[in-house]
mmCIF file of N, CA and C in Angstrom:
data_model
loop_
_atom_site.group_PDB
_atom_site.id
_atom_site.type_symbol
_atom_site.label_atom_id
_atom_site.label_comp_id
_atom_site.label_asym_id
_atom_site.label_seq_id
_atom_site.Cartn_x
_atom_site.Cartn_y
_atom_site.Cartn_z
ATOM 1 N N UNK V 39 0.846 -1.182 -0.002
ATOM 2 C CA UNK V 39 0.004 -0.005 0.001
ATOM 3 C C UNK V 39 0.883 1.249 -0.005
ATOM 4 N N UNK V 40 0.576 2.149 -0.897
ATOM 5 C CA UNK V 40 1.302 3.434 -0.943
ATOM 6 C C UNK V 40 0.227 4.511 -1.018
ATOM 7 N N UNK V 41 0.148 5.306 0.034
ATOM 8 C CA UNK V 41 -0.867 6.342 0.074
ATOM 9 C C UNK V 41 -0.320 7.582 0.750
ATOM 10 N N UNK V 42 -0.802 8.740 0.288
ATOM 11 C CA UNK V 42 -0.409 9.991 0.931
ATOM 12 C C UNK V 42 -1.655 10.808 1.197
ATOM 13 N N UNK V 43 -1.778 11.284 2.441
ATOM 14 C CA UNK V 43 -2.831 12.202 2.852
ATOM 15 C C UNK V 43 -2.194 13.595 2.881
ATOM 16 N N UNK V 44 -2.779 14.517 2.163
ATOM 17 C CA UNK V 44 -2.158 15.845 2.046
ATOM 18 C C UNK V 44 -3.229 16.898 1.875
ATOM 19 N N UNK V 45 -2.771 18.138 1.805
ATOM 20 C CA UNK V 45 -3.679 19.274 1.589
ATOM 21 C C UNK V 45 -3.194 19.963 0.326
ATOM 22 N N UNK V 46 -4.058 20.030 -0.685
ATOM 23 C CA UNK V 46 -3.647 20.587 -1.981
ATOM 24 C C UNK V 46 -3.302 22.080 -1.910
ATOM 25 N N UNK V 47 -3.761 22.766 -0.872
ATOM 26 C CA UNK V 47 -3.465 24.193 -0.739
ATOM 27 C C UNK V 47 -2.189 24.406 0.098
ATOM 28 N N UNK V 48 -1.557 23.335 0.519
ATOM 29 C CA UNK V 48 -0.373 23.453 1.384
ATOM 30 C C UNK V 48 0.900 23.348 0.546
ATOM 31 N N UNK V 49 1.664 24.452 0.494
ATOM 32 C CA UNK V 49 2.893 24.465 -0.293
ATOM 33 C C UNK V 49 3.918 23.453 0.231
ATOM 34 N N UNK V 50 3.970 23.284 1.532
ATOM 35 C CA UNK V 50 4.899 22.327 2.129
ATOM 36 C C UNK V 50 4.558 20.913 1.691
ATOM 37 N N UNK V 51 3.294 20.549 1.700
ATOM 38 C CA UNK V 51 2.875 19.227 1.249
ATOM 39 C C UNK V 51 3.294 19.020 -0.216
ATOM 40 N N UNK V 52 3.009 20.024 -1.031
ATOM 41 C CA UNK V 52 3.353 19.919 -2.455
ATOM 42 C C UNK V 52 4.843 19.760 -2.670
ATOM 43 N N UNK V 53 5.629 20.538 -1.926
ATOM 44 C CA UNK V 53 7.081 20.477 -2.046
ATOM 45 C C UNK V 53 7.607 19.084 -1.679
ATOM 46 N N UNK V 54 7.112 18.541 -0.557
ATOM 47 C CA UNK V 54 7.553 17.224 -0.102
ATOM 48 C C UNK V 54 7.131 16.144 -1.088
ATOM 49 N N UNK V 55 5.910 16.228 -1.591
ATOM 50 C CA UNK V 55 5.428 15.234 -2.570
ATOM 51 C C UNK V 55 6.293 15.264 -3.822
ATOM 52 N N UNK V 56 6.670 16.462 -4.279
ATOM 53 C CA UNK V 56 7.540 16.579 -5.450
ATOM 54 C C UNK V 56 8.926 16.030 -5.148
ATOM 55 N N UNK V 57 9.401 16.311 -3.948
ATOM 56 C CA UNK V 57 10.752 15.887 -3.543
ATOM 57 C C UNK V 57 10.898 14.369 -3.469
ATOM 58 N N UNK V 58 9.888 13.707 -2.886
ATOM 59 C CA UNK V 58 10.004 12.245 -2.726
ATOM 60 C C UNK V 58 9.454 11.484 -3.932
ATOM 61 N N UNK V 59 8.607 12.107 -4.713
ATOM 62 C CA UNK V 59 7.997 11.452 -5.876
ATOM 63 C C UNK V 59 6.825 10.567 -5.434
ATOM 64 N N UNK V 60 5.646 10.892 -5.913
ATOM 65 C CA UNK V 60 4.458 10.156 -5.453
ATOM 66 C C UNK V 60 3.795 9.380 -6.589
ATOM 67 N N UNK V 61 4.554 9.084 -7.622
ATOM 68 C CA UNK V 61 4.004 8.277 -8.701
ATOM 69 C C UNK V 61 3.689 6.890 -8.143
ATOM 70 N N UNK V 62 2.520 6.384 -8.455
ATOM 71 C CA UNK V 62 2.112 5.076 -7.938
ATOM 72 C C UNK V 62 1.463 5.152 -6.566
ATOM 73 N N UNK V 63 1.369 6.339 -6.008
ATOM 74 C CA UNK V 63 0.719 6.514 -4.708
ATOM 75 C C UNK V 63 -0.771 6.835 -4.927
ATOM 76 N N UNK V 64 -1.614 6.341 -4.013
ATOM 77 C CA UNK V 64 -2.972 6.813 -3.946
ATOM 78 C C UNK V 64 -2.907 8.137 -3.182
ATOM 79 N N UNK V 65 -3.511 9.186 -3.750
ATOM 80 C CA UNK V 65 -3.417 10.503 -3.096
ATOM 81 C C UNK V 65 -4.804 10.921 -2.599
ATOM 82 N N UNK V 66 -4.857 11.426 -1.383
ATOM 83 C CA UNK V 66 -6.105 11.896 -0.826
ATOM 84 C C UNK V 66 -5.940 13.300 -0.285
ATOM 85 N N UNK V 67 -6.605 14.236 -0.949
ATOM 86 C CA UNK V 67 -6.630 15.632 -0.476
ATOM 87 C C UNK V 67 -7.650 15.677 0.651
ATOM 88 N N UNK V 68 -7.166 15.864 1.880
ATOM 89 C CA UNK V 68 -8.035 15.763 3.045
ATOM 90 C C UNK V 68 -9.030 16.900 3.170
ATOM 91 N N UNK V 69 -8.862 17.945 2.353
ATOM 92 C CA UNK V 69 -9.839 19.033 2.394
ATOM 93 C C UNK V 69 -11.076 18.674 1.573
ATOM 94 N N UNK V 70 -10.859 18.001 0.436
ATOM 95 C CA UNK V 70 -11.992 17.669 -0.450
ATOM 96 C C UNK V 70 -12.537 16.262 -0.178
ATOM 97 N N UNK V 71 -11.713 15.411 0.428
ATOM 98 C CA UNK V 71 -12.154 14.030 0.743
ATOM 99 C C UNK V 71 -11.807 13.763 2.191
ATOM 100 N N UNK V 72 -12.797 13.929 3.053
ATOM 101 C CA UNK V 72 -12.575 13.805 4.504
ATOM 102 C C UNK V 72 -12.017 12.432 4.893
ATOM 103 N N UNK V 73 -11.232 12.464 5.944
ATOM 104 C CA UNK V 73 -10.669 11.221 6.501
ATOM 105 C C UNK V 73 -11.809 10.439 7.145
ATOM 106 N N UNK V 74 -11.876 9.154 6.874
ATOM 107 C CA UNK V 74 -12.929 8.327 7.449
ATOM 108 C C UNK V 74 -12.434 7.741 8.783
ATOM 109 N N UNK V 75 -13.371 7.218 9.532
ATOM 110 C CA UNK V 75 -13.037 6.573 10.806
ATOM 111 C C UNK V 75 -12.094 5.390 10.544
ATOM 112 N N UNK V 76 -12.376 4.625 9.502
ATOM 113 C CA UNK V 76 -11.547 3.463 9.164
ATOM 114 C C UNK V 76 -10.104 3.898 8.841
ATOM 115 N N UNK V 77 -9.974 5.001 8.081
ATOM 116 C CA UNK V 77 -8.636 5.488 7.707
ATOM 117 C C UNK V 77 -7.852 5.949 8.938
ATOM 118 N N UNK V 78 -8.516 6.665 9.840
ATOM 119 C CA UNK V 78 -7.788 7.140 11.030
ATOM 120 C C UNK V 78 -7.419 5.975 11.938
ATOM 121 N N UNK V 79 -8.246 4.934 11.937
ATOM 122 C CA UNK V 79 -7.924 3.730 12.742
ATOM 123 C C UNK V 79 -6.658 3.063 12.192
ATOM 124 N N UNK V 80 -6.528 3.000 10.874
ATOM 125 C CA UNK V 80 -5.324 2.426 10.258
ATOM 126 C C UNK V 80 -4.108 3.271 10.627
ATOM 127 N N UNK V 81 -4.238 4.592 10.510
ATOM 128 C CA UNK V 81 -3.151 5.498 10.872
ATOM 129 C C UNK V 81 -2.763 5.322 12.331
ATOM 130 N N UNK V 82 -3.775 5.208 13.184
ATOM 131 C CA UNK V 82 -3.543 5.054 14.631
ATOM 132 C C UNK V 82 -2.792 3.764 14.912
ATOM 133 N N UNK V 83 -3.196 2.661 14.233
ATOM 134 C CA UNK V 83 -2.534 1.372 14.490
ATOM 135 C C UNK V 83 -1.072 1.419 14.071
ATOM 136 N N UNK V 84 -0.757 2.201 13.044
ATOM 137 C CA UNK V 84 0.641 2.321 12.586
ATOM 138 C C UNK V 84 1.437 3.329 13.414
ATOM 139 N N UNK V 85 0.790 4.398 13.846
ATOM 140 C CA UNK V 85 1.470 5.462 14.583
ATOM 141 C C UNK V 85 1.578 5.200 16.084
ATOM 142 N N UNK V 86 0.625 4.396 16.612
ATOM 143 C CA UNK V 86 0.634 4.084 18.023
ATOM 144 C C UNK V 86 -0.191 5.001 18.897
ATOM 145 N N UNK V 87 -0.563 6.181 18.362
ATOM 146 C CA UNK V 87 -1.418 7.113 19.112
ATOM 147 C C UNK V 87 -2.034 8.103 18.165
ATOM 148 N N UNK V 88 -3.130 8.703 18.607
ATOM 149 C CA UNK V 88 -3.755 9.783 17.838
ATOM 150 C C UNK V 88 -2.921 11.062 17.979
ATOM 151 N N UNK V 89 -2.290 11.184 19.144
ATOM 152 C CA UNK V 89 -1.491 12.388 19.402
ATOM 153 C C UNK V 89 -0.366 12.534 18.376
ATOM 154 N N UNK V 90 0.209 11.411 17.926
ATOM 155 C CA UNK V 90 1.280 11.451 16.936
ATOM 156 C C UNK V 90 0.783 12.029 15.605
ATOM 157 N N UNK V 91 -0.522 11.941 15.372
ATOM 158 C CA UNK V 91 -1.122 12.423 14.128
ATOM 159 C C UNK V 91 -1.651 13.855 14.251
ATOM 160 N N UNK V 92 -1.629 14.384 15.448
ATOM 161 C CA UNK V 92 -2.316 15.650 15.758
ATOM 162 C C UNK V 92 -1.388 16.833 15.588
ATOM 163 N N UNK V 93 -1.854 17.835 14.856
ATOM 164 C CA UNK V 93 -1.079 19.051 14.632
ATOM 165 C C UNK V 93 -1.386 20.096 15.694
ATOM 166 N N UNK V 94 -0.390 20.440 16.443
ATOM 167 C CA UNK V 94 -0.545 21.468 17.476
ATOM 168 C C UNK V 94 -0.200 22.842 16.943
ATOM 169 N N UNK V 95 0.155 22.930 15.667
ATOM 170 C CA UNK V 95 0.467 24.240 15.075
ATOM 171 C C UNK V 95 -0.704 24.775 14.251
ATOM 172 N N UNK V 96 -1.781 24.003 14.177
ATOM 173 C CA UNK V 96 -2.967 24.459 13.448
ATOM 174 C C UNK V 96 -3.525 25.701 14.122
ATOM 175 N N UNK V 97 -3.964 26.667 13.295
ATOM 176 C CA UNK V 97 -4.521 27.917 13.844
ATOM 177 C C UNK V 97 -5.660 27.631 14.816
ATOM 178 N N UNK V 98 -6.486 26.654 14.463
ATOM 179 C CA UNK V 98 -7.658 26.350 15.306
ATOM 180 C C UNK V 98 -7.244 25.818 16.686
ATOM 181 N N UNK V 99 -6.059 25.248 16.774
ATOM 182 C CA UNK V 99 -5.558 24.737 18.053
ATOM 183 C C UNK V 99 -5.487 25.887 19.057
ATOM 184 N N UNK V 100 -4.952 27.035 18.616
ATOM 185 C CA UNK V 100 -4.881 28.204 19.472
ATOM 186 C C UNK V 100 -6.266 28.833 19.655
ATOM 187 N N UNK V 101 -6.997 28.980 18.522
ATOM 188 C CA UNK V 101 -8.309 29.619 18.565
ATOM 189 C C UNK V 101 -9.254 28.940 19.560
ATOM 190 N N UNK V 102 -9.205 27.626 19.598
ATOM 191 C CA UNK V 102 -10.111 26.866 20.485
ATOM 192 C C UNK V 102 -9.546 26.690 21.882
ATOM 193 N N UNK V 103 -8.375 27.254 22.129
ATOM 194 C CA UNK V 103 -7.779 27.180 23.455
ATOM 195 C C UNK V 103 -7.382 25.776 23.863
ATOM 196 N N UNK V 104 -7.023 24.943 22.887
ATOM 197 C CA UNK V 104 -6.726 23.543 23.186
ATOM 198 C C UNK V 104 -5.388 23.371 23.928
ATOM 199 N N UNK V 105 -4.520 24.377 23.791
ATOM 200 C CA UNK V 105 -3.214 24.311 24.445
ATOM 201 C C UNK V 105 -3.397 24.234 25.958
ATOM 202 N N UNK V 106 -4.427 24.877 26.457
ATOM 203 C CA UNK V 106 -4.675 24.910 27.909
ATOM 204 C C UNK V 106 -5.367 23.635 28.409
ATOM 205 N N UNK V 107 -5.801 22.797 27.507
ATOM 206 C CA UNK V 107 -6.543 21.578 27.879
ATOM 207 C C UNK V 107 -5.662 20.341 27.749
ATOM 208 N N UNK V 108 -5.992 19.350 28.520
ATOM 209 C CA UNK V 108 -5.334 18.065 28.393
ATOM 210 C C UNK V 108 -6.315 17.187 27.626
ATOM 211 N N UNK V 109 -5.987 16.889 26.381
ATOM 212 C CA UNK V 109 -6.911 16.165 25.507
ATOM 213 C C UNK V 109 -6.701 14.661 25.615
ATOM 214 N N UNK V 110 -7.813 13.935 25.648
ATOM 215 C CA UNK V 110 -7.718 12.469 25.645
ATOM 216 C C UNK V 110 -7.503 11.982 24.202
ATOM 217 N N UNK V 111 -7.110 10.760 24.065
ATOM 218 C CA UNK V 111 -6.917 10.173 22.714
ATOM 219 C C UNK V 111 -8.230 10.241 21.914
ATOM 220 N N UNK V 112 -9.351 9.966 22.584
ATOM 221 C CA UNK V 112 -10.653 10.006 21.909
ATOM 222 C C UNK V 112 -10.985 11.420 21.421
ATOM 223 N N UNK V 113 -10.676 12.411 22.249
ATOM 224 C CA UNK V 113 -10.934 13.811 21.850
ATOM 225 C C UNK V 113 -10.050 14.187 20.645
ATOM 226 N N UNK V 114 -8.788 13.792 20.695
ATOM 227 C CA UNK V 114 -7.868 14.088 19.612
ATOM 228 C C UNK V 114 -8.379 13.445 18.313
ATOM 229 N N UNK V 115 -8.777 12.190 18.402
ATOM 230 C CA UNK V 115 -9.327 11.488 17.222
ATOM 231 C C UNK V 115 -10.504 12.256 16.654
ATOM 232 N N UNK V 116 -11.395 12.710 17.524
ATOM 233 C CA UNK V 116 -12.593 13.410 17.055
ATOM 234 C C UNK V 116 -12.230 14.757 16.409
ATOM 235 N N UNK V 117 -11.277 15.460 16.985
ATOM 236 C CA UNK V 117 -10.836 16.749 16.390
ATOM 237 C C UNK V 117 -10.303 16.491 14.968
ATOM 238 N N UNK V 118 -9.505 15.444 14.786
ATOM 239 C CA UNK V 118 -8.931 15.147 13.463
ATOM 240 C C UNK V 118 -10.050 14.781 12.483
ATOM 241 N N UNK V 119 -11.017 14.007 12.940
ATOM 242 C CA UNK V 119 -12.131 13.600 12.045
ATOM 243 C C UNK V 119 -13.007 14.816 11.686
ATOM 244 N N UNK V 120 -13.209 15.709 12.646
ATOM 245 C CA UNK V 120 -14.084 16.862 12.450
ATOM 246 C C UNK V 120 -13.461 17.956 11.602
ATOM 247 N N UNK V 121 -12.150 18.133 11.706
ATOM 248 C CA UNK V 121 -11.481 19.261 11.086
ATOM 249 C C UNK V 121 -10.151 18.830 10.502
ATOM 250 N N UNK V 122 -10.049 18.805 9.179
ATOM 251 C CA UNK V 122 -8.836 18.339 8.489
ATOM 252 C C UNK V 122 -7.565 19.054 8.935
ATOM 253 N N UNK V 123 -7.694 20.277 9.399
ATOM 254 C CA UNK V 123 -6.524 21.080 9.770
ATOM 255 C C UNK V 123 -5.749 20.469 10.939
ATOM 256 N N UNK V 124 -6.407 19.584 11.712
ATOM 257 C CA UNK V 124 -5.751 18.984 12.872
ATOM 258 C C UNK V 124 -4.883 17.778 12.541
ATOM 259 N N UNK V 125 -4.914 17.315 11.281
ATOM 260 C CA UNK V 125 -4.023 16.213 10.900
ATOM 261 C C UNK V 125 -2.657 16.779 10.571
ATOM 262 N N UNK V 126 -1.639 16.247 11.223
ATOM 263 C CA UNK V 126 -0.260 16.666 10.930
ATOM 264 C C UNK V 126 0.047 16.147 9.522
ATOM 265 N N UNK V 127 0.449 17.061 8.618
ATOM 266 C CA UNK V 127 0.598 16.648 7.220
ATOM 267 C C UNK V 127 2.014 16.895 6.703
ATOM 268 N N UNK V 128 2.288 16.189 5.598
ATOM 269 C CA UNK V 128 1.525 15.101 4.974
ATOM 270 C C UNK V 128 1.706 13.818 5.767
ATOM 271 N N UNK V 129 0.827 12.846 5.517
ATOM 272 C CA UNK V 129 0.949 11.520 6.114
ATOM 273 C C UNK V 129 1.154 10.545 4.953
ATOM 274 N N UNK V 130 2.301 9.864 4.983
ATOM 275 C CA UNK V 130 2.600 8.845 3.985
ATOM 276 C C UNK V 130 2.463 7.478 4.631
ATOM 277 N N UNK V 131 1.772 6.572 3.956
ATOM 278 C CA UNK V 131 1.743 5.175 4.391
ATOM 279 C C UNK V 131 2.374 4.364 3.251
ATOM 280 N N UNK V 132 3.457 3.715 3.586
ATOM 281 C CA UNK V 132 4.185 2.915 2.622
ATOM 282 C C UNK V 132 4.322 1.523 3.199
ATOM 283 N N UNK V 133 3.689 0.541 2.535
ATOM 284 C CA UNK V 133 3.609 -0.798 3.059
ATOM 285 C C UNK V 133 2.970 -0.751 4.432
ATOM 286 N N UNK V 134 3.651 -1.157 5.479
ATOM 287 C CA UNK V 134 3.072 -1.140 6.821
ATOM 288 C C UNK V 134 3.727 -0.080 7.702
ATOM 289 N N UNK V 135 4.321 0.944 7.050
ATOM 290 C CA UNK V 135 4.993 2.010 7.809
ATOM 291 C C UNK V 135 4.304 3.333 7.585
ATOM 292 N N UNK V 136 4.280 4.176 8.630
ATOM 293 C CA UNK V 136 3.664 5.490 8.510
ATOM 294 C C UNK V 136 4.720 6.565 8.737
ATOM 295 N N UNK V 137 4.623 7.626 7.975
ATOM 296 C CA UNK V 137 5.546 8.773 8.064
ATOM 297 C C UNK V 137 4.666 10.020 8.195
ATOM 298 N N UNK V 138 4.815 10.722 9.329
ATOM 299 C CA UNK V 138 3.909 11.802 9.667
ATOM 300 C C UNK V 138 4.653 13.137 9.736
ATOM 301 N N UNK V 139 4.134 14.118 9.012
ATOM 302 C CA UNK V 139 4.653 15.473 9.157
ATOM 303 C C UNK V 139 5.692 15.837 8.135
ATOM 304 N N UNK V 140 6.287 17.012 8.338
ATOM 305 C CA UNK V 140 7.144 17.577 7.329
ATOM 306 C C UNK V 140 8.582 17.832 7.798
ATOM 307 N N UNK V 141 8.992 17.184 8.886
ATOM 308 C CA UNK V 141 10.369 17.404 9.363
ATOM 309 C C UNK V 141 11.342 16.820 8.349
ATOM 310 N N UNK V 142 12.534 17.377 8.352
ATOM 311 C CA UNK V 142 13.599 16.933 7.436
ATOM 312 C C UNK V 142 13.860 15.440 7.645
ATOM 313 N N UNK V 143 13.874 15.022 8.905
ATOM 314 C CA UNK V 143 14.120 13.619 9.256
ATOM 315 C C UNK V 143 13.047 12.701 8.642
ATOM 316 N N UNK V 144 11.792 13.120 8.710
ATOM 317 C CA UNK V 144 10.673 12.348 8.162
ATOM 318 C C UNK V 144 10.809 12.236 6.643
ATOM 319 N N UNK V 145 11.131 13.344 5.996
ATOM 320 C CA UNK V 145 11.274 13.357 4.523
ATOM 321 C C UNK V 145 12.420 12.450 4.094
ATOM 322 N N UNK V 146 13.522 12.478 4.848
ATOM 323 C CA UNK V 146 14.660 11.587 4.538
ATOM 324 C C UNK V 146 14.281 10.135 4.735
ATOM 325 N N UNK V 147 13.482 9.845 5.746
ATOM 326 C CA UNK V 147 13.055 8.462 6.014
ATOM 327 C C UNK V 147 12.160 7.978 4.885
ATOM 328 N N UNK V 148 11.302 8.821 4.355
ATOM 329 C CA UNK V 148 10.433 8.471 3.214
ATOM 330 C C UNK V 148 11.307 8.163 2.013
ATOM 331 N N UNK V 149 12.282 9.023 1.752
ATOM 332 C CA UNK V 149 13.169 8.836 0.612
ATOM 333 C C UNK V 149 13.898 7.501 0.699
ATOM 334 N N UNK V 150 14.443 7.169 1.910
ATOM 335 C CA UNK V 150 15.161 5.895 2.025
ATOM 336 C C UNK V 150 14.232 4.719 1.870
ATOM 337 N N UNK V 151 13.008 4.838 2.358
ATOM 338 C CA UNK V 151 12.047 3.740 2.211
ATOM 339 C C UNK V 151 11.744 3.496 0.736
ATOM 340 N N UNK V 152 11.660 4.558 -0.045
ATOM 341 C CA UNK V 152 11.319 4.454 -1.487
ATOM 342 C C UNK V 152 12.517 4.108 -2.363
ATOM 343 N N UNK V 153 13.732 4.224 -1.789
ATOM 344 C CA UNK V 153 14.946 4.003 -2.596
ATOM 345 C C UNK V 153 15.132 2.541 -2.986
#
C-alpha cells in the first residue's frame, strides 16, 4: 500500500510530494475528501497514538484554546475527524509504515524507504 494524505493548498505538502515522488501513490486531499473513521484507525494502529497524528500548530488549536486543555486520545481522534486542519501533514503510508509530518528527518526516512 502506498498512500499519501495531504492538503492541496499546502505548499509544504506539495514540495515534499515533489521531492520524494508520489508516482504510484494513492493521493487523498483531506480538504476535499474527509478522512474516514476506518482510515484514522489504520493510521492510529501504525502510529501508536492519535497524538502522533495531531497538529498542534494548526490555527484552530490556538483559537479553540486547546493548548490549555489536556486532551484524551478519543478527543484528539474526534478533532482530526471533524477538522482536516488537525491532521499533521503530509501523512505517507508505505507498506506497513507510517511517516507523519514535514520534518527533514521524516522526509529523509520516506526517501530511504522508497529508494
